[in-house]
Short mmCIF file of C-alpha atoms in Angstrom, two decimals:
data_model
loop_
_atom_site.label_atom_id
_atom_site.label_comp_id
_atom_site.label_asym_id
_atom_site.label_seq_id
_atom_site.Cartn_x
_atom_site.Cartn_y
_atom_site.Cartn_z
CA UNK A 1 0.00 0.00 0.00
CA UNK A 2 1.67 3.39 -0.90
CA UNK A 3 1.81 6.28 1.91
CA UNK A 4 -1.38 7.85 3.23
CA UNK A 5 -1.17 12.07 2.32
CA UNK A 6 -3.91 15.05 2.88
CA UNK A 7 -6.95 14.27 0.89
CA UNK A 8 -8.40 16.80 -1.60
CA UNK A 9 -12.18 17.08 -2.51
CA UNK A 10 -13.15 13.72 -5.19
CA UNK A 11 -13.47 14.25 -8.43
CA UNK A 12 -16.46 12.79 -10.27
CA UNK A 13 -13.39 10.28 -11.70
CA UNK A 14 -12.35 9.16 -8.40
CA UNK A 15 -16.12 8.92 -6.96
CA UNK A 16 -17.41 6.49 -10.27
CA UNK A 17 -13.87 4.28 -9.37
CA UNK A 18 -15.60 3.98 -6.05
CA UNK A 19 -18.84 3.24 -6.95
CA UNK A 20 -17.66 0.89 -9.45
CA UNK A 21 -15.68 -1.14 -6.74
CA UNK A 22 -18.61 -1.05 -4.39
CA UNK A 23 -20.52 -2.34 -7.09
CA UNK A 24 -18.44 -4.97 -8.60
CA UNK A 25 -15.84 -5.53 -6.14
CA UNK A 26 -12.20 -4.68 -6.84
CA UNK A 27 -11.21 -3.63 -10.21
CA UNK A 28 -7.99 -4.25 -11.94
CA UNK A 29 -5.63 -1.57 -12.28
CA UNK A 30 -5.93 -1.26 -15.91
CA UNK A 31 -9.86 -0.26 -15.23
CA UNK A 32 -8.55 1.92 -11.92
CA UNK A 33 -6.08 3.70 -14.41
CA UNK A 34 -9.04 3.85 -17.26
CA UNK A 35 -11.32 5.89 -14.97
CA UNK A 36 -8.76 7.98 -13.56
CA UNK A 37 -7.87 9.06 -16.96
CA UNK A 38 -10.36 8.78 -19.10
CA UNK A 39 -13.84 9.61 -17.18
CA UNK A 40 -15.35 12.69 -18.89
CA UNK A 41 -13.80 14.12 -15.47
CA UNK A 42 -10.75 12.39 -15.81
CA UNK A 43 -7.13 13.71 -15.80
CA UNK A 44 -7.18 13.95 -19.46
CA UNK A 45 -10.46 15.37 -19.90
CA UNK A 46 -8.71 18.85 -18.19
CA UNK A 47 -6.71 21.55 -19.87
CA UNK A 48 -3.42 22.78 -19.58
CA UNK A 49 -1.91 19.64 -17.91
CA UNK A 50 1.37 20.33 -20.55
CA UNK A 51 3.57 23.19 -19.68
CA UNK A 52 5.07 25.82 -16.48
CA UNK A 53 1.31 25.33 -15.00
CA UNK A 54 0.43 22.35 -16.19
CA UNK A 55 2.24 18.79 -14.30
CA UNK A 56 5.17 18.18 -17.36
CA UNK A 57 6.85 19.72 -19.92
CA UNK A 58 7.16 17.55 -23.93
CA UNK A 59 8.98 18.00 -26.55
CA UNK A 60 6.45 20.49 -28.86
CA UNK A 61 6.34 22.41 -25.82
CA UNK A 62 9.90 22.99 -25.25
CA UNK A 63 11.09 23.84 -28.64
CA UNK A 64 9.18 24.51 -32.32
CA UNK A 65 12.70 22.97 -33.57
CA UNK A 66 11.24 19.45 -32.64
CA UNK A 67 7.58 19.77 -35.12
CA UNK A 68 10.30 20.98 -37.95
CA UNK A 69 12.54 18.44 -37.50
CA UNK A 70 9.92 15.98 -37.73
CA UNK A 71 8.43 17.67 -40.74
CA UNK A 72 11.88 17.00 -42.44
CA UNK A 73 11.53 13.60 -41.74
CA UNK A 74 7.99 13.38 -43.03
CA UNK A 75 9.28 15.20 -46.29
CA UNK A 76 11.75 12.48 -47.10
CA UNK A 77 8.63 9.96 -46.30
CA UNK A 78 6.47 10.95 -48.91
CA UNK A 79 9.29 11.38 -51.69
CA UNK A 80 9.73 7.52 -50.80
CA UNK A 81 6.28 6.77 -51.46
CA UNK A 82 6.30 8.27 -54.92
CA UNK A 83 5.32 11.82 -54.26
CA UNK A 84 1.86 10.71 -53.70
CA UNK A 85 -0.82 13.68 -54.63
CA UNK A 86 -2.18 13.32 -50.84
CA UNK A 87 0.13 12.24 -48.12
CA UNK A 88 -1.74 12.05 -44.93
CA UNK A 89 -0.45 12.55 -41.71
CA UNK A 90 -2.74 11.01 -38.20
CA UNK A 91 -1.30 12.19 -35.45
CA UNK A 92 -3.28 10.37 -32.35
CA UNK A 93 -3.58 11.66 -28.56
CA UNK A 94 -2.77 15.33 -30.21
CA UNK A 95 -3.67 17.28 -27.34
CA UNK A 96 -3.74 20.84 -28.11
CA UNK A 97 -2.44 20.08 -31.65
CA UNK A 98 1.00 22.42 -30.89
CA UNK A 99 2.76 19.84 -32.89
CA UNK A 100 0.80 19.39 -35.80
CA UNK A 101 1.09 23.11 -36.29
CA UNK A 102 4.39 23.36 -35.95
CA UNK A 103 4.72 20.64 -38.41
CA UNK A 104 2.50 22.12 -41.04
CA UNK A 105 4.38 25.94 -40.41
CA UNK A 106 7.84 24.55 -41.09
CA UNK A 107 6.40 22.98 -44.17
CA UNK A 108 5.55 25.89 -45.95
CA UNK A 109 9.10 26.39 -46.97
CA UNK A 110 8.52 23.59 -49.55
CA UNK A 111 5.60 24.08 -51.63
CA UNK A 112 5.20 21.33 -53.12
CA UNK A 113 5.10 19.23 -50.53
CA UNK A 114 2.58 21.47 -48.57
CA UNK A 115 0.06 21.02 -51.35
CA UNK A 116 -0.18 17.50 -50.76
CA UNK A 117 -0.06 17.70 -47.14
CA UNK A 118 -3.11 16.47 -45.42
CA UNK A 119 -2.74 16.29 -41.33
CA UNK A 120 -5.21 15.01 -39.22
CA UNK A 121 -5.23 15.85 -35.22
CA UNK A 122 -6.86 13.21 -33.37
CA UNK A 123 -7.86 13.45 -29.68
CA UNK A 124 -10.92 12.59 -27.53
CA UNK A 125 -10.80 16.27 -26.63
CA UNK A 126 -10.27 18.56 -29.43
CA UNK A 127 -9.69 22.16 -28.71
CA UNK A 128 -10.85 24.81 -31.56
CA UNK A 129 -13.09 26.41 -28.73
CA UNK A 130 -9.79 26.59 -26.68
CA UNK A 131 -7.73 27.57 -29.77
CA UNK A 132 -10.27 30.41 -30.27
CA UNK A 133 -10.67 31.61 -27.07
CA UNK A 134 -6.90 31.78 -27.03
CA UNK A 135 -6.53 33.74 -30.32
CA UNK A 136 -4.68 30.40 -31.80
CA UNK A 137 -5.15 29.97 -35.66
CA UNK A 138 -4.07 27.10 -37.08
CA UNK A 139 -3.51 25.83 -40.83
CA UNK A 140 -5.56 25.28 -43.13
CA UNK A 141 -4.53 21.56 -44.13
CA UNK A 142 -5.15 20.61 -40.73
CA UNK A 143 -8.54 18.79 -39.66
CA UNK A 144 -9.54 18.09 -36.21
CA UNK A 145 -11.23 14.64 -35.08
CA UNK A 146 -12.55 13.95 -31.72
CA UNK A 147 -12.25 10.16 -31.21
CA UNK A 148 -9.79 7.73 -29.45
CA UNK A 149 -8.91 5.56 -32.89
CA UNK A 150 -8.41 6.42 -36.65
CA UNK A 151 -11.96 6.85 -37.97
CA UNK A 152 -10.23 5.99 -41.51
CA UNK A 153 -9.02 3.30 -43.44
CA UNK A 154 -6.71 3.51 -47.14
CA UNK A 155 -4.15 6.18 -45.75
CA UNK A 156 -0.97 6.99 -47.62
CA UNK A 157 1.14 8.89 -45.20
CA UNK A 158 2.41 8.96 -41.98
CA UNK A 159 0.45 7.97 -38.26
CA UNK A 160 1.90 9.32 -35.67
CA UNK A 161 2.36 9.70 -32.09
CA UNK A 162 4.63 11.35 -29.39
CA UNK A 163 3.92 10.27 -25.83
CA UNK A 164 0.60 8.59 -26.19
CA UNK A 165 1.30 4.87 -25.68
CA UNK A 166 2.79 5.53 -22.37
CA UNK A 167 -0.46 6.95 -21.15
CA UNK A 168 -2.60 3.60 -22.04
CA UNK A 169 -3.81 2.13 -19.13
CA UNK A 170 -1.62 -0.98 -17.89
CA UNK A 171 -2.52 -4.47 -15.78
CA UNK A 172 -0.19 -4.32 -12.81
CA UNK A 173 1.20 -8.04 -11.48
CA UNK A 174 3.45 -9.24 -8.68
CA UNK A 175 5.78 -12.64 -8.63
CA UNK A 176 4.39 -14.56 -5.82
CA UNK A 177 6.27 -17.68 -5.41
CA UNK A 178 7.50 -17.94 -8.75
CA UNK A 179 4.15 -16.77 -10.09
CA UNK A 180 2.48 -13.77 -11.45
CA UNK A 181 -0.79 -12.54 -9.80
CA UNK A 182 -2.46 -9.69 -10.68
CA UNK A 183 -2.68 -6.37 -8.91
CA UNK A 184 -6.53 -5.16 -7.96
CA UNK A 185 -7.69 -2.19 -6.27
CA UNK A 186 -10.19 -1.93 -3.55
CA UNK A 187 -11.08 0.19 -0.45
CA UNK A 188 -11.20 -0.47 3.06
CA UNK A 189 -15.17 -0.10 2.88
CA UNK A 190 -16.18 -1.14 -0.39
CA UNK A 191 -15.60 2.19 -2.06
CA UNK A 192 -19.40 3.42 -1.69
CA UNK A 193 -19.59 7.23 -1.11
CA UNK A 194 -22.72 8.11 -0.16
CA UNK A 195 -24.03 11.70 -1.38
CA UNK A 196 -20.63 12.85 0.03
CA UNK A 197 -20.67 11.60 4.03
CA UNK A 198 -17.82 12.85 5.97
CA UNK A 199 -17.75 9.22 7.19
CA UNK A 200 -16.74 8.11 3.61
CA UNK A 201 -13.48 9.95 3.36
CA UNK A 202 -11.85 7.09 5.81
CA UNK A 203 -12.62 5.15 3.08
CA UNK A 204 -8.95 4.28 1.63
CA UNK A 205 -7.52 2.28 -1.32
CA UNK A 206 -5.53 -0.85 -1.17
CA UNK A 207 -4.08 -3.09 -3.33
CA UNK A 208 -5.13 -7.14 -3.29
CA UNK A 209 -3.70 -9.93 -5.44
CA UNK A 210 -5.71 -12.28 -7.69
CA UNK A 211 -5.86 -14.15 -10.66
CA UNK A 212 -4.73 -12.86 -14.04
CA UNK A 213 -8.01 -11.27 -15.56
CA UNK A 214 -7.68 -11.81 -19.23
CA UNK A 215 -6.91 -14.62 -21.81
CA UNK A 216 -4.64 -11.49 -23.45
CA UNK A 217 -3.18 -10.77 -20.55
CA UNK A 218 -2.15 -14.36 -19.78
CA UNK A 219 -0.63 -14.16 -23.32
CA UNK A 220 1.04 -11.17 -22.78
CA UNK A 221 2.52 -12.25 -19.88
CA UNK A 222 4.05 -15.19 -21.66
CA UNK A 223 6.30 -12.72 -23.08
CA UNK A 224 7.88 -11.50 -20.48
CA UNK A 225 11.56 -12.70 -19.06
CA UNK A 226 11.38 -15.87 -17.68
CA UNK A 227 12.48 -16.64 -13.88
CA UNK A 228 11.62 -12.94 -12.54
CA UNK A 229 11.67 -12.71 -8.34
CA UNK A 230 9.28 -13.34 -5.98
CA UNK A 231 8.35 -9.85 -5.40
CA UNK A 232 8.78 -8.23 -8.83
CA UNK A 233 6.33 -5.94 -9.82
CA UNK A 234 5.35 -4.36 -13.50
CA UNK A 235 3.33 -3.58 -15.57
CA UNK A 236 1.62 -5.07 -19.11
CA UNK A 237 0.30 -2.49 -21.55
CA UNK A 238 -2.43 -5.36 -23.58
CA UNK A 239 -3.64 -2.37 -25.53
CA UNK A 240 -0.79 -2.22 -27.47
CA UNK A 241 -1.92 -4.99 -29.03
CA UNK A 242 -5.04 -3.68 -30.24
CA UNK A 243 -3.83 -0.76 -30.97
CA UNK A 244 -1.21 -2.05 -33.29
CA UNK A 245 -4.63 -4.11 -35.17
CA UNK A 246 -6.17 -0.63 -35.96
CA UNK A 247 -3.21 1.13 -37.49
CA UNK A 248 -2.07 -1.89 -39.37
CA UNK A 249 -6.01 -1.88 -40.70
CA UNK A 250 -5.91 1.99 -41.48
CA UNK A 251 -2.16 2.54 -42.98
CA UNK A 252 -2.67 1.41 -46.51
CA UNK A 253 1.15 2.44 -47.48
CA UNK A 254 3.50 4.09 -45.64
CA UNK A 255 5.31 4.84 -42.09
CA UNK A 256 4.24 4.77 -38.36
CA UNK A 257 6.34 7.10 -35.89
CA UNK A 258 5.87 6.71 -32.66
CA UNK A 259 7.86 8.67 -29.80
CA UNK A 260 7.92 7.81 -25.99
CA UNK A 261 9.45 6.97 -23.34
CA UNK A 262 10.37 3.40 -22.51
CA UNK A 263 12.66 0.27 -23.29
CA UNK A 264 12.43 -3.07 -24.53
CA UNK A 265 11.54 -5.88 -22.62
CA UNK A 266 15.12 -7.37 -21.02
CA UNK A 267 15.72 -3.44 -19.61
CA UNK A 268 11.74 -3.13 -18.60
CA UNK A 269 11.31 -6.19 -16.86
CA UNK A 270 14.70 -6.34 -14.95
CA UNK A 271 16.68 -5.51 -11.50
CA UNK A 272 16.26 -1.55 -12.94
CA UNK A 273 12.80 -2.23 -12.05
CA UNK A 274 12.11 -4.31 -9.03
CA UNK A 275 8.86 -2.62 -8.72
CA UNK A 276 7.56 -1.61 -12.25
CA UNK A 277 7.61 1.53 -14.01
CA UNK A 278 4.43 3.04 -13.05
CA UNK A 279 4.49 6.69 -12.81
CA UNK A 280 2.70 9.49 -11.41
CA UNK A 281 3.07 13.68 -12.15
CA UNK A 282 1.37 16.52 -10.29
CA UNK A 283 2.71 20.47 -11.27
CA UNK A 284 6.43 18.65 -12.09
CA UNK A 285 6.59 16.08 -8.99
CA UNK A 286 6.48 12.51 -9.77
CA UNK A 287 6.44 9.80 -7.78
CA UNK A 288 3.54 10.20 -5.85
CA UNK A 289 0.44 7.57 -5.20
CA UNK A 290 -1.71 6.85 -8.23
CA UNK A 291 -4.24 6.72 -5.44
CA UNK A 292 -4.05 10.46 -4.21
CA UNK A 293 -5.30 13.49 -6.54
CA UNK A 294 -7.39 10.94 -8.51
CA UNK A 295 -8.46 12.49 -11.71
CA UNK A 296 -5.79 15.55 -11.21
CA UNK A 297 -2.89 13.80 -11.73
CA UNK A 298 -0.84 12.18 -14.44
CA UNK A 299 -0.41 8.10 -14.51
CA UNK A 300 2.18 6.39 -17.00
CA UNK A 301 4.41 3.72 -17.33
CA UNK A 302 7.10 2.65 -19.31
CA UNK A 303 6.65 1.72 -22.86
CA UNK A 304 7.30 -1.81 -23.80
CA UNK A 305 8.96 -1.57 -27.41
CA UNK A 306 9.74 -5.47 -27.99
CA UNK A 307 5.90 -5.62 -27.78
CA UNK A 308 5.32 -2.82 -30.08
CA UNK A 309 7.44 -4.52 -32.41
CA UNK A 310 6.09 -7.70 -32.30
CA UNK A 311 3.22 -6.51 -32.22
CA UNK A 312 3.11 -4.15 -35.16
CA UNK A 313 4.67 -7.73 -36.80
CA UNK A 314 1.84 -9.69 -36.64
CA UNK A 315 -0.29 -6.43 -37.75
CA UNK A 316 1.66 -6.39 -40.57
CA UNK A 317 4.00 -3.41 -39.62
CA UNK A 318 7.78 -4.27 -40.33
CA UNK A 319 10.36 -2.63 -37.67
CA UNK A 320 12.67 -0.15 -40.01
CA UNK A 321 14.69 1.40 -36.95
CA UNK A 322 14.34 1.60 -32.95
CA UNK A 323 16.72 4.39 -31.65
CA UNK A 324 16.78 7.19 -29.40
CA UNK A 325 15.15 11.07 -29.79
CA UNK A 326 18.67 12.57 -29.85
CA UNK A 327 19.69 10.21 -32.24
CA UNK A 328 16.88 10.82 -34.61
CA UNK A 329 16.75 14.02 -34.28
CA UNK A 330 20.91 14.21 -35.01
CA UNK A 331 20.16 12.24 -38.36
CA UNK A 332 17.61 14.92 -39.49
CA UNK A 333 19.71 18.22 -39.04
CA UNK A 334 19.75 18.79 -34.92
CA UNK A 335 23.31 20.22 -34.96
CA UNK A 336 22.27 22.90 -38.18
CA UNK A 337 19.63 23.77 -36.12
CA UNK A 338 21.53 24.06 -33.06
CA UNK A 339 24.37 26.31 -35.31
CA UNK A 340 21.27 28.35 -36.87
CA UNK A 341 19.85 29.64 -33.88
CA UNK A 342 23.18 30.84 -32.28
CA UNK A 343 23.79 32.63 -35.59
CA UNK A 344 20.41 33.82 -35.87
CA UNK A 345 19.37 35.81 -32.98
CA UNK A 346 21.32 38.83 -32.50
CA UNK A 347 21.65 40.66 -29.23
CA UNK A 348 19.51 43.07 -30.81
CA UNK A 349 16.48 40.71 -31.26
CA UNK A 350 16.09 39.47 -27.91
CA UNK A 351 17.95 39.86 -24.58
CA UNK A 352 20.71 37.62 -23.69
CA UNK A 353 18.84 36.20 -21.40
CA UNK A 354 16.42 35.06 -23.53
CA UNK A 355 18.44 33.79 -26.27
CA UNK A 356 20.02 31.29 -23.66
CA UNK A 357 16.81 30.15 -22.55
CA UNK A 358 15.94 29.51 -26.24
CA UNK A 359 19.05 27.91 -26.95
CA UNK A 360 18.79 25.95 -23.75
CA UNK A 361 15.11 24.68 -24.53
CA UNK A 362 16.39 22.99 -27.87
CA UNK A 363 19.68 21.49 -26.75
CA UNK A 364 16.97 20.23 -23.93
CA UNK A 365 15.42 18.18 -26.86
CA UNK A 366 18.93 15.58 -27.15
CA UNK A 367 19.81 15.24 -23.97
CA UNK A 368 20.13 12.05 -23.20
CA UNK A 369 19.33 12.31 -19.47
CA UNK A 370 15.96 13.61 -20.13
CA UNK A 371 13.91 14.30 -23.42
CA UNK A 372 17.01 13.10 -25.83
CA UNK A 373 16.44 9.38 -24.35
CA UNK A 374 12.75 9.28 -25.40
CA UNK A 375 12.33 5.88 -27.75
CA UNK A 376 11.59 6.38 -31.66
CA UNK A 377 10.35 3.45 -33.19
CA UNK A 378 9.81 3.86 -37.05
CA UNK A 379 7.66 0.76 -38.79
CA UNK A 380 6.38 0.77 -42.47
CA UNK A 381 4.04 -0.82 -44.80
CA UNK A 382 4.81 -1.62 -48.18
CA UNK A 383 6.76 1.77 -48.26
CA UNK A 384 9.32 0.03 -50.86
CA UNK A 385 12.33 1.26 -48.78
CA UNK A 386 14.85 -1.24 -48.41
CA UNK A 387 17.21 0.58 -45.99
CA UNK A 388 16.46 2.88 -43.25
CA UNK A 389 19.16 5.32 -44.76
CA UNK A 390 16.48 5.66 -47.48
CA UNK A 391 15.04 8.29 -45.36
CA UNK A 392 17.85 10.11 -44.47
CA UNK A 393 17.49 13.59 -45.56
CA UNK A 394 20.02 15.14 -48.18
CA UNK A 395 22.54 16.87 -46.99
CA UNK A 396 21.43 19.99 -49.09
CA UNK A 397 18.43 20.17 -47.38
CA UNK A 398 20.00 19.58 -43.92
CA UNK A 399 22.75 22.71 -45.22
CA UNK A 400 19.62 24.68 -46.51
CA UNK A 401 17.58 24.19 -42.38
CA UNK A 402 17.18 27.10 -40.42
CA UNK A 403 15.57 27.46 -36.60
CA UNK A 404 12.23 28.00 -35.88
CA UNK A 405 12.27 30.82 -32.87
CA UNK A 406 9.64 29.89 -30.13
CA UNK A 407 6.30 31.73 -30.30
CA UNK A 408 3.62 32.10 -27.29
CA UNK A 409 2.65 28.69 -27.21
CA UNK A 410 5.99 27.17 -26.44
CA UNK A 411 7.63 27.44 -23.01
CA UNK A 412 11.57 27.93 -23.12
CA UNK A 413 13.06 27.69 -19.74
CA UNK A 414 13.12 31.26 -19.44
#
């Protein structure tokens, strides 16, 4: 059981996880996580969790140098696919779509391209009331769709991602004498609150063992290292599975990028993690319960890539490179960028002060201590590549790359 701390007010998230347990009994963690997250009052159902007064800073955020990086990348993607007269881009879990406009800006330097751009920002939330509240505008090429999946099949182009998969909610299991049981949650009265009694707030959660839940999870599991201690915890992410099923199905030809934070499999499920990944973040703090600030705080765990790559196999994805964010984001022009700014901004643009802080916010990106050791796993589908240095940029268009200053919406350490 993690450490008891000061209780705020329920949400309407943390009351229906109650109800449901009082109801049913106690849940898995997966369905804990679900509600917690995903309840129309759910952590991710609330604005401005990204940023200085939000819980954690990402890559769009920290730097517009990351979108046009990416953009180069997507560039050499569709002159591998032929030039294609529409080259779709998904983007899933978009947020505030920051990065598919910073994408679709840094594009406009190459015309051609941009006509045949088509970028679709996919979230369960999508913001144009926010975005016009805000005075955002954002391009015309872009289209926003409120779902949780690709509401398409037959794309040519690109689906991509940057830190979704790690929010998916996970099954939790312990080794108990050389077996794995799963992790449930329950409280110490059944969970009921009843139209808000004082009484109720003693009410506390706990954690009890059981059976595995699912025939996937049981097949997940088989994965996994063999021989792992008694007392081992983790974590196993079964929507992955699914999830690879649905972009396989959608991706006619073409790429899928996906960017988190994670490992494979022998570093996941090892003595670096006696007792799982599982994360929390609340205004830049992690570590704290999953079971405090229920529906106001972040939950995610490590990505599994071996299971993303196997997979994306069986969906009919085929692994073209697994590497880290500073090392994919070297191979597309970092260090021009990096020598553009510092030649760019004179002292008589903005302040020395600021300048650092830009400059600081975009080596930030590749550091491999923090952002720079994010995961990129690129997978195709009868792209007709037959080398991953296919989609190396040219080096004339690397020479030709020049820095994208931050604007309003990003947040340099200033």
């Amino acid at each position: 059981m993690f450490a008891a701390e000061a209780r705020l007010p329920p949400t309407r998230a943390e009351l229906a996880i109650r109800r449901r347990i009082a109801d049913d009994g106690a849940i898995t963690f997966a369905e804990f996580m679900r509600l917690a997250l995903y309840h129309p009052d759910g952590y991710y159902s609330r604005r401005r969790r990204i940023g200085a007064d939000g819980d954690y800073f990402t890559s769009p955020v920290a730097h517009p140098a990351f979108g046009a990086l990416i953009a180069v990348q997507l560039r050499v993607m569709w002159q591998t696919l032929g030039h294609p007269a529409r080259f779709w881009v998904v983007e899933l879990g978009a947020g505030d779509g920051l990065l598919a406009r910073d994408i679709s800006r840094f594009c406009s330097r190459w015309p051609d391209f941009l006509r045949a751009l088509r970028y679709a920002v996919i979230d369960r939330v999508p913001p144009p009331a926010y975005h016009r509240r805000a005075g955002i505008s954002s391009p015309r090429n872009l289209s926003w769709i409120a779902a949780d999946s690709i509401p398409a099949t037959g794309i040519v182009g690109c689906i991509l991602s940057n830190e979704l998969i790690d929010a998916m909610p996970v099954h939790r299991f312990r080794i108990v004498d050389g077996e794995a049981r799963e992790i449930y949650v329950s409280t110490t009265s059944g969970g009921g609150y009843d139209d808000g009694c004082d009484d109720n707030y003693g009410s506390v959660f706990y954690e009890t063992l059981g059976e595995l839940s699912t025939r996937e999870l049981r097949k997940s599991m088989e994965r996994l290292p063999r021989n792992l201690p008694d007392g081992f915890e983790g974590e196993v992410n079964i929507g992955i599975s699914a999830w690879a099923d649905t972009v396989g199905a959608s991706l006619e030809r073409g790429y899928v990028l996906t960017i988190d934070y994670g490992g494979e499999s022998e570093e996941l499920y090892s003595s670096r993690f006696p007792r799982g990944t599982l994360q929390t973040y609340y205004r830049h703090t992690a570590g704290g319960s999953p079971y405090h600030r229920i529906g106001r705080q972040d939950l995610t765990a490590r990505v599994d890539f071996s299971a993303m790559i196997e997979d994306g196999r069986r969906a009919g994805l085929r692994p073209v490179f697994l590497t880290t964010q500073a090392e994919f984001l070297m191979s597309l022009g970092f260090k021009r960028m990096e020598e553009s700014m510092q030649a760019s901004i004179r002292p008589l643009d903005v302040d020395a002060r600021t300048k650092a802080a830009y400059l600081r916010s975009l080596r930030r990106l590749a550091q491999a201590d923090g952002l720079g050791g994010f995961r990129v796993l690129l997978q195709d589908k009868d792209s007709g590549i037959r080398a991953s240095s296919e989609l190396s940029p040219s080096p004339s268009i690397i020479a030709a790359l020049d820095c994208p200053l931050p604007g309003p919406e990003h947040l340099p350490e200033l």
